Amino acid sequence: MSSEAPQVYLVLPETKPFPINSLYVHIPFCAGRCSYCDFFSVSARNCPQVFSLEYESSYVDAVLEQTQLWSEKFDAGPFSTIYIGGGTPSVLNEGVLERLVKGLEPYAASGCEWTVEANPESVHKSLLDMLAKTKVTRISLGVQTLSHDEWPALQRVGSVEDSKRSIDLVREYPFELSVDVLAGIPQPQGRTEAWQSILLGSLEYLAERVSHISLYDLTLEEGTPLQRQVASGALVSPNADAMAEARDAANALLASRGFQRYEVSNYARSGHECRHNLAYWNMRPYLGVGSGAVSTIQYCDPEEEPMLGTMVRITGRKDSARYIAKPAEIPPEIEYIDRKTALFEFLMMGFRTARGVDTQRISSLFGVDVAQIIPSALARWKPGIVRGRHCIALHTRNFDILNRFLVECLEELDKGGLG
C-alpha cells in the first residue's frame, strides 16, 4: 500500500544485519496446479521431467548449498523456526525429503518449531514414520474444503476422503497439526445459498480434530482458471455481504470450540499458535532459500544502532533449473525498502494480530511514538482500539475494518514526512 514503488539494486548493505532466527525453504513442485493458484510452482501435469529422482535430488543439493552459504553471508541462525513450504513438499521422494530435513538439522536451534507442508493425497504412513524420526514438529495440511460440491471448482489432486484420511493419520503421531481452509469458493448458479453452511460444516468437522486452522478468503487472481470461470459466468462467487456474514459465523463457531483468533486469518487453541508465521507478522527478519523464495533482511543503522537502518527484500529466481545450476546466486530482485515504507509494514503486519503493534519495538527501531504518528486514525477508530502497556491493537471483532484503518494510517505517514 506504499505510495512509492520500491527501489531495486544489485548490491547489499555492508552494515550489520539484525539476527535472523527463521528459515523458509521453498519446494516448488506440485502434483497438479489448483485452479485458483498463482504462486510459483512446477506441476507434474506440465513438467513431468522435474519429478525424476535425479532432478529432485539436485534441487535438494542446491537448497542445502544455499542454506550453508547464505547462513554464513547473513550471519543467520541457529533457527528457532523452520518452515518447508511450496508447492507441495510432501510430493518429494521420501528419501530425498529425508535428506533435506536431516541436512537442515544442524541449523535448527533447540526447541525449534519445524513445519512441513503437505497435501492430503500425498500423506502416507511411511512419510509420517520418516518425519517422526527427525526434528520436524508440525504438519500443515492443505485441506481447503471438505465439501464434495466445492471440490470440482478447485481442480485439486486428491479428494475429500483423502483429506479426512490424512487428518486421522497425522493425529496418530506426536505432530502439531494445522489445516488451511478457503472461504468464498465459487459455486454454480443456483447453489450459492448453501455456501455458508458448507463452510461451517467443514470448520465443524476440523475443529473437533485439529488445534490450528488458517481460514483464508479466496482471492480470484487474474488469469487463473478459476478467475476465468467466474468471469464467464460458469461459477458465481459470494458477494461481500455474504462473505462478512460467513466470517462472523465462522468466528462464532470456532470461538465456541475453544479457538482464539490470534491473527486475521488464523485461529488456534491456546499454546498452539504457529511461531513461524508469528515471526512474519511481528516483522522479524527471515531467510528464504529455494527457487522463488523471499528473504527479508534488516540492517542496523551504523550511526544509531540498534535503530533500523535499511530493510532489504530478496526474491529468488522463479526458475528451478537455473536455481539448481547457481543456488547461492544473489538475484537481481533486491528491494531496498525506505524507512517510511518499512514503518508502514511494521504497522500493517502488527495490526493483523490480536496482540497488535509492539510500540516499544517500533520506538527502538524507528525512534517514533506510534500514538503520535497516526493520531487521527487511532482517534477515529477509538471504540475498536485496544491499548496495552507496550502495544496497540484492533479488537479482533473489528478486524473487518483493518483495510480502511490501514489506508488512514498510510495517509498520515505520507503527511508526516518520515524519511
CSV table of C-alpha atoms in Angstrom, one decimal:
chain,number,residue,atom,x,y,z
A,1,MET,CA,0.0,0.0,0.0
A,2,SER,CA,3.1,2.2,-0.2
A,3,SER,CA,2.6,5.3,-2.3
A,4,GLU,CA,6.0,4.8,-4.0
A,5,ALA,CA,7.5,1.9,-5.9
A,6,PRO,CA,10.4,0.2,-4.2
A,7,GLN,CA,13.9,0.8,-5.4
A,8,VAL,CA,15.8,-2.1,-6.9
A,9,TYR,CA,19.5,-2.6,-6.6
A,10,LEU,CA,22.1,-5.3,-7.3
A,11,VAL,CA,24.2,-4.7,-4.2
A,12,LEU,CA,23.7,-5.5,-0.5
A,13,PRO,CA,24.4,-3.2,2.5
A,14,GLU,CA,27.8,-3.7,4.3
A,15,THR,CA,26.3,-2.9,7.7
A,16,LYS,CA,25.4,-5.4,10.4
A,17,PRO,CA,22.2,-7.4,9.9
A,18,PHE,CA,19.8,-8.0,12.8
A,19,PRO,CA,19.7,-11.6,14.0
A,20,ILE,CA,17.8,-14.0,11.6
A,21,ASN,CA,16.1,-16.8,13.5
A,22,SER,CA,13.6,-18.1,11.0
A,23,LEU,CA,14.2,-20.1,7.8
A,24,TYR,CA,11.7,-20.7,5.0
A,25,VAL,CA,12.5,-23.4,2.4
A,26,HIS,CA,10.6,-23.4,-0.9
A,27,ILE,CA,9.8,-26.6,-2.7
A,28,PRO,CA,8.1,-25.5,-5.9
A,29,PHE,CA,6.9,-29.0,-7.1
A,30,CYS,CA,3.2,-29.9,-7.2
A,31,ALA,CA,1.4,-33.0,-8.4
A,32,GLY,CA,-1.0,-30.6,-10.2
A,33,ARG,CA,-1.8,-26.9,-10.2
A,34,CYS,CA,-5.0,-25.8,-8.5
A,35,SER,CA,-7.4,-23.6,-10.4
A,36,TYR,CA,-7.0,-20.6,-8.0
A,37,CYS,CA,-3.2,-20.7,-7.6
A,38,ASP,CA,-0.9,-18.1,-8.9
A,39,PHE,CA,2.1,-18.9,-6.7
A,40,PHE,CA,5.4,-20.0,-8.3
A,41,SER,CA,5.2,-23.8,-8.7
A,42,VAL,CA,6.1,-26.5,-11.2
A,43,SER,CA,3.3,-29.0,-11.9
A,44,ALA,CA,3.8,-32.7,-12.8
A,45,ARG,CA,1.0,-32.3,-15.3
A,46,ASN,CA,3.0,-29.7,-17.2
A,47,CYS,CA,6.6,-30.6,-16.5
A,48,PRO,CA,6.8,-34.4,-15.7
A,49,GLN,CA,10.6,-34.4,-16.1
A,50,VAL,CA,11.2,-32.4,-12.9
A,51,PHE,CA,9.8,-35.3,-10.9
A,52,SER,CA,12.7,-37.6,-11.6
A,53,LEU,CA,14.7,-38.7,-8.6
A,54,GLU,CA,17.7,-37.1,-10.1
A,55,TYR,CA,16.1,-33.7,-10.5
A,56,GLU,CA,14.6,-33.7,-7.0
A,57,SER,CA,17.9,-34.7,-5.6
A,58,SER,CA,19.7,-32.0,-7.4
A,59,TYR,CA,17.2,-29.4,-6.2
A,60,VAL,CA,17.7,-30.5,-2.6
A,61,ASP,CA,21.5,-30.4,-3.0
A,62,ALA,CA,21.0,-26.8,-4.2
A,63,VAL,CA,18.9,-25.9,-1.2
A,64,LEU,CA,21.4,-27.3,1.3
A,65,GLU,CA,24.2,-25.4,-0.5
A,66,GLN,CA,22.3,-22.1,-0.5
A,67,THR,CA,21.4,-22.6,3.2
A,68,GLN,CA,25.0,-23.1,4.2
A,69,LEU,CA,26.4,-20.1,2.1
A,70,TRP,CA,23.6,-17.7,2.9
A,71,SER,CA,23.6,-18.5,6.6
A,72,GLU,CA,27.2,-17.5,6.6
A,73,LYS,CA,26.7,-14.5,4.4
A,74,PHE,CA,23.9,-13.1,6.5
A,75,ASP,CA,25.1,-14.4,9.9
A,76,ALA,CA,21.8,-16.3,10.2
A,77,GLY,CA,20.7,-19.0,12.6
A,78,PRO,CA,20.5,-21.1,14.6
A,79,PHE,CA,16.9,-21.0,13.6
A,80,SER,CA,14.1,-21.2,16.1
A,81,THR,CA,11.5,-21.8,13.4
A,82,ILE,CA,11.9,-23.7,10.1
A,83,TYR,CA,9.1,-23.9,7.5
A,84,ILE,CA,9.3,-26.2,4.5
A,85,GLY,CA,6.6,-24.9,2.1
A,86,GLY,CA,5.7,-24.8,-1.5
A,87,GLY,CA,4.4,-26.0,-3.8
A,88,THR,CA,4.0,-29.3,-2.1
A,89,PRO,CA,7.0,-30.6,-0.1
A,90,SER,CA,5.3,-33.9,0.5
A,91,VAL,CA,5.4,-34.9,-3.2
A,92,LEU,CA,9.2,-35.2,-3.0
A,93,ASN,CA,10.5,-38.7,-3.0
A,94,GLU,CA,10.6,-39.7,0.7
A,95,GLY,CA,14.3,-40.4,0.7
A,96,VAL,CA,15.0,-37.0,-0.9
A,97,LEU,CA,12.8,-35.2,1.6
A,98,GLU,CA,14.5,-37.1,4.5
A,99,ARG,CA,17.9,-36.0,3.2
A,100,LEU,CA,16.7,-32.4,3.0
A,101,VAL,CA,15.4,-32.4,6.6
A,102,LYS,CA,18.4,-34.1,8.0
A,103,GLY,CA,20.7,-31.8,6.1
A,104,LEU,CA,18.9,-28.8,7.7
A,105,GLU,CA,19.0,-30.2,11.2
A,106,PRO,CA,22.4,-28.7,12.1
A,107,TYR,CA,20.9,-25.2,11.6
A,108,ALA,CA,17.9,-25.8,14.0
A,109,ALA,CA,18.1,-24.3,17.4
A,110,SER,CA,17.0,-26.3,20.5
A,111,GLY,CA,13.2,-26.3,20.7
A,112,CYS,CA,12.8,-25.3,17.0
A,113,GLU,CA,9.3,-25.3,15.6
A,114,TRP,CA,9.7,-27.2,12.3
A,115,THR,CA,6.8,-27.3,9.9
A,116,VAL,CA,6.4,-29.3,6.7
A,117,GLU,CA,3.5,-28.5,4.4
A,118,ALA,CA,1.7,-31.4,2.8
A,119,ASN,CA,-1.3,-32.1,0.5
A,120,PRO,CA,-3.6,-34.8,1.9
A,121,GLU,CA,-3.3,-37.2,-1.1
A,122,SER,CA,0.5,-37.4,-0.6
A,123,VAL,CA,0.3,-38.1,3.1
A,124,HIS,CA,1.1,-41.8,3.9
A,125,LYS,CA,2.2,-43.8,6.9
A,126,SER,CA,5.7,-44.2,5.5
A,127,LEU,CA,6.1,-40.5,5.1
A,128,LEU,CA,5.0,-39.8,8.7
A,129,ASP,CA,7.1,-42.6,10.1
A,130,MET,CA,10.2,-41.0,8.5
A,131,LEU,CA,9.4,-37.4,9.6
A,132,ALA,CA,8.7,-38.7,13.2
A,133,LYS,CA,12.3,-39.7,13.4
A,134,THR,CA,13.5,-36.2,12.6
A,135,LYS,CA,13.2,-32.8,14.3
A,136,VAL,CA,10.0,-31.9,12.4
A,137,THR,CA,7.3,-30.9,14.9
A,138,ARG,CA,4.4,-29.7,12.8
A,139,ILE,CA,2.4,-30.8,9.7
A,140,SER,CA,0.4,-28.2,7.8
A,141,LEU,CA,-2.3,-29.8,5.6
A,142,GLY,CA,-3.8,-28.0,2.6
A,143,VAL,CA,-7.4,-29.2,3.1
A,144,GLN,CA,-9.2,-26.1,1.6
A,145,THR,CA,-12.7,-27.7,1.7
A,146,LEU,CA,-14.4,-30.8,2.9
A,147,SER,CA,-17.3,-30.3,0.5
A,148,HIS,CA,-17.9,-32.6,-2.5
A,149,ASP,CA,-19.8,-29.7,-4.0
A,150,GLU,CA,-16.9,-27.3,-3.8
A,151,TRP,CA,-14.1,-29.7,-4.7
A,152,PRO,CA,-14.5,-29.6,-8.5
A,153,ALA,CA,-14.1,-25.9,-8.8
A,154,LEU,CA,-10.7,-26.1,-7.2
A,155,GLN,CA,-9.3,-28.7,-9.7
A,156,ARG,CA,-7.2,-30.2,-6.9
A,157,VAL,CA,-5.5,-33.5,-7.0
A,158,GLY,CA,-7.0,-36.0,-4.5
A,159,SER,CA,-10.4,-35.9,-2.8
A,160,VAL,CA,-12.4,-35.0,0.3
A,161,GLU,CA,-11.8,-38.6,1.5
A,162,ASP,CA,-8.0,-38.1,1.2
A,163,SER,CA,-8.3,-35.0,3.4
A,164,LYS,CA,-10.2,-36.9,6.1
A,165,ARG,CA,-7.9,-39.9,5.9
A,166,SER,CA,-4.8,-37.8,6.2
A,167,ILE,CA,-6.1,-35.9,9.2
A,168,ASP,CA,-6.8,-39.1,11.0
A,169,LEU,CA,-3.4,-40.5,10.1
A,170,VAL,CA,-1.4,-37.4,11.3
A,171,ARG,CA,-3.3,-37.5,14.6
A,172,GLU,CA,-1.7,-40.9,15.3
A,173,TYR,CA,1.7,-39.1,15.6
A,174,PRO,CA,3.0,-36.5,18.0
A,175,PHE,CA,3.0,-33.7,15.5
A,176,GLU,CA,1.2,-30.4,15.8
A,177,LEU,CA,-1.5,-30.4,13.1
A,178,SER,CA,-2.6,-27.3,11.2
A,179,VAL,CA,-5.0,-27.1,8.3
A,180,ASP,CA,-5.7,-24.5,5.6
A,181,VAL,CA,-9.3,-23.8,4.6
A,182,LEU,CA,-10.7,-21.5,1.9
A,183,ALA,CA,-13.7,-19.3,2.3
A,184,GLY,CA,-15.6,-18.0,-0.7
A,185,ILE,CA,-15.2,-20.9,-3.2
A,186,PRO,CA,-17.3,-20.1,-6.2
A,187,GLN,CA,-20.4,-22.3,-6.9
A,188,PRO,CA,-22.5,-22.9,-9.9
A,189,GLN,CA,-25.6,-20.7,-10.4
A,190,GLY,CA,-28.4,-21.8,-8.0
A,191,ARG,CA,-26.2,-23.4,-5.4
A,192,THR,CA,-24.7,-20.3,-3.7
A,193,GLU,CA,-27.3,-20.2,-1.0
A,194,ALA,CA,-25.7,-23.2,0.7
A,195,TRP,CA,-22.2,-21.6,0.6
A,196,GLN,CA,-22.1,-20.6,4.3
A,197,SER,CA,-23.5,-23.9,5.6
A,198,ILE,CA,-20.9,-25.7,3.6
A,199,LEU,CA,-18.0,-23.6,5.1
A,200,LEU,CA,-19.3,-24.1,8.6
A,201,GLY,CA,-19.7,-27.8,8.0
A,202,SER,CA,-16.0,-28.1,7.1
A,203,LEU,CA,-15.0,-26.0,10.1
A,204,GLU,CA,-17.2,-28.0,12.5
A,205,TYR,CA,-15.5,-31.2,11.4
A,206,LEU,CA,-12.0,-29.8,11.6
A,207,ALA,CA,-12.4,-28.1,15.0
A,208,GLU,CA,-13.0,-31.5,16.6
A,209,ARG,CA,-9.7,-32.8,15.2
A,210,VAL,CA,-7.1,-30.1,14.9
A,211,SER,CA,-5.6,-27.4,17.1
A,212,HIS,CA,-4.9,-24.8,14.4
A,213,ILE,CA,-7.0,-23.6,11.4
A,214,SER,CA,-6.0,-21.0,8.8
A,215,LEU,CA,-9.1,-19.6,7.2
A,216,TYR,CA,-8.4,-17.5,4.1
A,217,ASP,CA,-10.8,-15.7,1.9
A,218,LEU,CA,-10.3,-17.0,-1.6
A,219,THR,CA,-8.9,-14.3,-4.0
A,220,LEU,CA,-9.6,-14.6,-7.7
A,221,GLU,CA,-6.2,-13.9,-9.2
A,222,GLU,CA,-6.2,-12.6,-12.7
A,223,GLY,CA,-5.5,-15.2,-15.4
A,224,THR,CA,-6.1,-18.3,-13.2
A,225,PRO,CA,-8.6,-20.9,-14.5
A,226,LEU,CA,-11.0,-20.2,-11.6
A,227,GLN,CA,-11.0,-16.5,-12.3
A,228,ARG,CA,-11.8,-17.2,-15.9
A,229,GLN,CA,-14.7,-19.4,-14.9
A,230,VAL,CA,-16.2,-16.8,-12.7
A,231,ALA,CA,-15.7,-14.1,-15.4
A,232,SER,CA,-17.5,-16.3,-17.9
A,233,GLY,CA,-20.5,-16.8,-15.5
A,234,ALA,CA,-19.9,-20.5,-15.2
A,235,LEU,CA,-19.3,-20.1,-11.5
A,236,VAL,CA,-20.5,-17.4,-9.0
A,237,SER,CA,-18.6,-16.0,-6.0
A,238,PRO,CA,-20.4,-15.0,-2.8
A,239,ASN,CA,-20.8,-11.2,-2.5
A,240,ALA,CA,-19.1,-9.1,0.1
A,241,ASP,CA,-22.1,-9.2,2.5
A,242,ALA,CA,-22.3,-13.0,2.3
A,243,MET,CA,-18.6,-13.2,2.9
A,244,ALA,CA,-18.9,-11.0,6.0
A,245,GLU,CA,-21.8,-12.9,7.4
A,246,ALA,CA,-19.9,-16.2,6.9
A,247,ARG,CA,-16.8,-14.9,8.5
A,248,ASP,CA,-18.9,-13.8,11.5
A,249,ALA,CA,-20.5,-17.2,11.7
A,250,ALA,CA,-17.1,-18.9,11.4
A,251,ASN,CA,-15.6,-16.7,14.2
A,252,ALA,CA,-18.5,-17.6,16.5
A,253,LEU,CA,-18.3,-21.3,15.7
A,254,LEU,CA,-14.5,-21.5,16.3
A,255,ALA,CA,-14.7,-19.5,19.5
A,256,SER,CA,-17.3,-21.8,20.8
A,257,ARG,CA,-14.9,-24.7,20.1
A,258,GLY,CA,-12.1,-23.1,22.1
A,259,PHE,CA,-10.2,-21.4,19.3
A,260,GLN,CA,-8.7,-18.0,19.6
A,261,ARG,CA,-8.4,-15.7,16.6
A,262,TYR,CA,-4.8,-14.6,17.0
A,263,GLU,CA,-4.4,-13.1,13.5
A,264,VAL,CA,-6.9,-12.0,10.9
A,265,SER,CA,-6.9,-15.4,9.1
A,266,ASN,CA,-5.6,-17.7,11.9
A,267,TYR,CA,-7.2,-19.5,14.8
A,268,ALA,CA,-5.6,-21.8,17.4
A,269,ARG,CA,-6.2,-23.3,20.7
A,270,SER,CA,-4.1,-21.6,23.4
A,271,GLY,CA,-0.5,-22.6,23.0
A,272,HIS,CA,-0.8,-24.0,19.5
A,273,GLU,CA,-0.2,-20.8,17.5
A,274,CYS,CA,2.3,-21.0,14.6
A,275,ARG,CA,5.5,-19.4,15.8
A,276,HIS,CA,6.9,-19.2,12.3
A,277,ASN,CA,4.0,-17.2,11.0
A,278,LEU,CA,4.1,-15.0,14.1
A,279,ALA,CA,7.7,-14.2,13.2
A,280,TYR,CA,6.4,-12.9,9.8
A,281,TRP,CA,3.6,-10.9,11.4
A,282,ASN,CA,6.0,-9.5,14.0
A,283,MET,CA,8.3,-8.4,11.2
A,284,ARG,CA,11.2,-10.5,12.4
A,285,PRO,CA,13.9,-11.0,9.7
A,286,TYR,CA,13.9,-14.3,7.9
A,287,LEU,CA,16.0,-16.2,5.4
A,288,GLY,CA,14.3,-17.8,2.4
A,289,VAL,CA,16.0,-20.5,0.4
A,290,GLY,CA,14.9,-22.3,-2.8
A,291,SER,CA,13.8,-21.2,-6.2
A,292,GLY,CA,11.4,-18.2,-5.8
A,293,ALA,CA,11.8,-17.9,-2.0
A,294,VAL,CA,11.7,-14.5,-0.4
A,295,SER,CA,14.1,-13.2,2.3
A,296,THR,CA,13.7,-10.1,4.4
A,297,ILE,CA,16.9,-8.8,6.0
A,298,GLN,CA,17.0,-5.9,8.4
A,299,TYR,CA,20.3,-3.9,8.8
A,300,CYS,CA,21.2,-1.8,11.8
A,301,ASP,CA,21.8,1.9,11.3
A,302,PRO,CA,25.6,2.2,11.6
A,303,GLU,CA,25.4,5.5,13.3
A,304,GLU,CA,22.4,4.9,15.6
A,305,GLU,CA,22.5,1.2,16.5
A,306,PRO,CA,20.1,-0.5,17.4
A,307,MET,CA,17.8,1.6,15.2
A,308,LEU,CA,16.8,0.1,11.8
A,309,GLY,CA,19.0,1.5,9.0
A,310,THR,CA,17.9,-0.5,5.9
A,311,MET,CA,15.4,-3.2,5.2
A,312,VAL,CA,16.1,-5.4,2.1
A,313,ARG,CA,13.8,-7.9,0.5
A,314,ILE,CA,15.4,-10.5,-1.8
A,315,THR,CA,13.3,-12.6,-4.2
A,316,GLY,CA,14.8,-15.7,-5.7
A,317,ARG,CA,14.6,-16.5,-9.4
A,318,LYS,CA,11.5,-18.4,-10.3
A,319,ASP,CA,13.4,-20.9,-12.4
A,320,SER,CA,14.2,-24.2,-10.7
A,321,ALA,CA,16.7,-25.3,-13.4
A,322,ARG,CA,18.7,-22.1,-13.1
A,323,TYR,CA,18.5,-22.3,-9.4
A,324,ILE,CA,20.0,-25.8,-9.4
A,325,ALA,CA,22.9,-24.5,-11.5
A,326,LYS,CA,23.5,-21.5,-9.3
A,327,PRO,CA,21.8,-21.9,-5.9
A,328,ALA,CA,23.8,-19.3,-4.0
A,329,GLU,CA,23.5,-16.6,-6.6
A,330,ILE,CA,22.1,-13.3,-5.3
A,331,PRO,CA,19.3,-12.5,-7.7
A,332,PRO,CA,18.7,-9.0,-9.1
A,333,GLU,CA,15.3,-8.8,-7.4
A,334,ILE,CA,16.6,-6.9,-4.4
A,335,GLU,CA,14.4,-4.2,-2.9
A,336,TYR,CA,15.8,-1.6,-0.6
A,337,ILE,CA,12.8,-0.5,1.4
A,338,ASP,CA,12.8,3.1,2.7
A,339,ARG,CA,12.1,3.8,6.3
A,340,LYS,CA,8.6,5.1,5.8
A,341,THR,CA,7.6,2.0,3.9
A,342,ALA,CA,9.3,-0.2,6.4
A,343,LEU,CA,7.4,1.5,9.3
A,344,PHE,CA,4.1,1.1,7.5
A,345,GLU,CA,4.9,-2.6,7.0
A,346,PHE,CA,5.5,-2.9,10.7
A,347,LEU,CA,2.1,-1.3,11.4
A,348,MET,CA,0.3,-3.3,8.8
A,349,MET,CA,1.6,-6.7,10.0
A,350,GLY,CA,1.2,-5.8,13.6
A,351,PHE,CA,-2.4,-4.7,13.3
A,352,ARG,CA,-3.2,-8.1,11.7
A,353,THR,CA,-2.6,-9.8,15.0
A,354,ALA,CA,-4.6,-9.9,18.2
A,355,ARG,CA,-1.6,-8.7,20.2
A,356,GLY,CA,-1.2,-5.7,17.8
A,357,VAL,CA,1.7,-3.4,17.2
A,358,ASP,CA,4.7,-3.6,19.6
A,359,THR,CA,5.1,0.1,20.3
A,360,GLN,CA,8.3,-0.3,22.3
A,361,ARG,CA,10.0,-2.1,19.4
A,362,ILE,CA,8.9,0.5,16.9
A,363,SER,CA,10.2,3.2,19.2
A,364,SER,CA,13.6,1.4,19.4
A,365,LEU,CA,13.8,0.7,15.6
A,366,PHE,CA,12.4,4.0,14.2
A,367,GLY,CA,12.6,6.5,17.1
A,368,VAL,CA,8.9,7.3,16.9
A,369,ASP,CA,5.8,7.0,19.1
A,370,VAL,CA,3.1,5.1,17.3
A,371,ALA,CA,0.4,7.1,19.1
A,372,GLN,CA,1.9,10.3,17.8
A,373,ILE,CA,2.4,9.3,14.1
A,374,ILE,CA,-1.1,8.0,13.5
A,375,PRO,CA,-3.2,10.0,16.0
A,376,SER,CA,-6.2,10.7,13.6
A,377,ALA,CA,-6.6,7.0,12.7
A,378,LEU,CA,-6.4,6.0,16.3
A,379,ALA,CA,-8.9,8.6,17.3
A,380,ARG,CA,-11.4,7.8,14.5
A,381,TRP,CA,-11.5,4.1,15.4
A,382,LYS,CA,-11.0,4.5,19.1
A,383,PRO,CA,-14.0,2.2,20.1
A,384,GLY,CA,-12.3,-0.6,18.2
A,385,ILE,CA,-8.8,0.0,19.6
A,386,VAL,CA,-7.2,-1.9,22.5
A,387,ARG,CA,-4.2,-0.4,24.3
A,388,GLY,CA,-1.8,-2.3,26.4
A,389,ARG,CA,1.4,-1.4,28.2
A,390,HIS,CA,3.6,-1.8,25.1
A,391,CYS,CA,1.0,-2.5,22.4
A,392,ILE,CA,-1.8,-1.0,20.4
A,393,ALA,CA,-4.2,-3.4,18.7
A,394,LEU,CA,-7.5,-3.6,16.9
A,395,HIS,CA,-10.0,-5.7,18.8
A,396,THR,CA,-10.5,-9.0,17.0
A,397,ARG,CA,-14.2,-8.2,16.5
A,398,ASN,CA,-13.0,-5.2,14.5
A,399,PHE,CA,-10.7,-6.9,12.1
A,400,ASP,CA,-13.2,-6.3,9.3
A,401,ILE,CA,-12.2,-2.6,9.3
A,402,LEU,CA,-8.5,-3.4,9.1
A,403,ASN,CA,-8.0,-2.3,5.4
A,404,ARG,CA,-9.8,1.0,5.9
A,405,PHE,CA,-7.8,1.6,9.1
A,406,LEU,CA,-4.5,0.9,7.4
A,407,VAL,CA,-5.3,3.3,4.5
A,408,GLU,CA,-5.8,6.0,7.0
A,409,CYS,CA,-2.5,5.1,8.8
A,410,LEU,CA,-0.7,5.3,5.4
A,411,GLU,CA,-2.2,8.7,4.6
A,412,GLU,CA,-1.0,10.0,8.0
A,413,LEU,CA,2.5,8.6,7.4
A,414,ASP,CA,2.6,10.3,4.0
A,415,LYS,CA,1.7,13.6,5.5
A,416,GLY,CA,4.2,13.1,8.4
A,417,GLY,CA,7.3,13.2,6.2
A,418,LEU,CA,9.1,10.3,7.9
A,419,GLY,CA,12.3,9.6,5.8
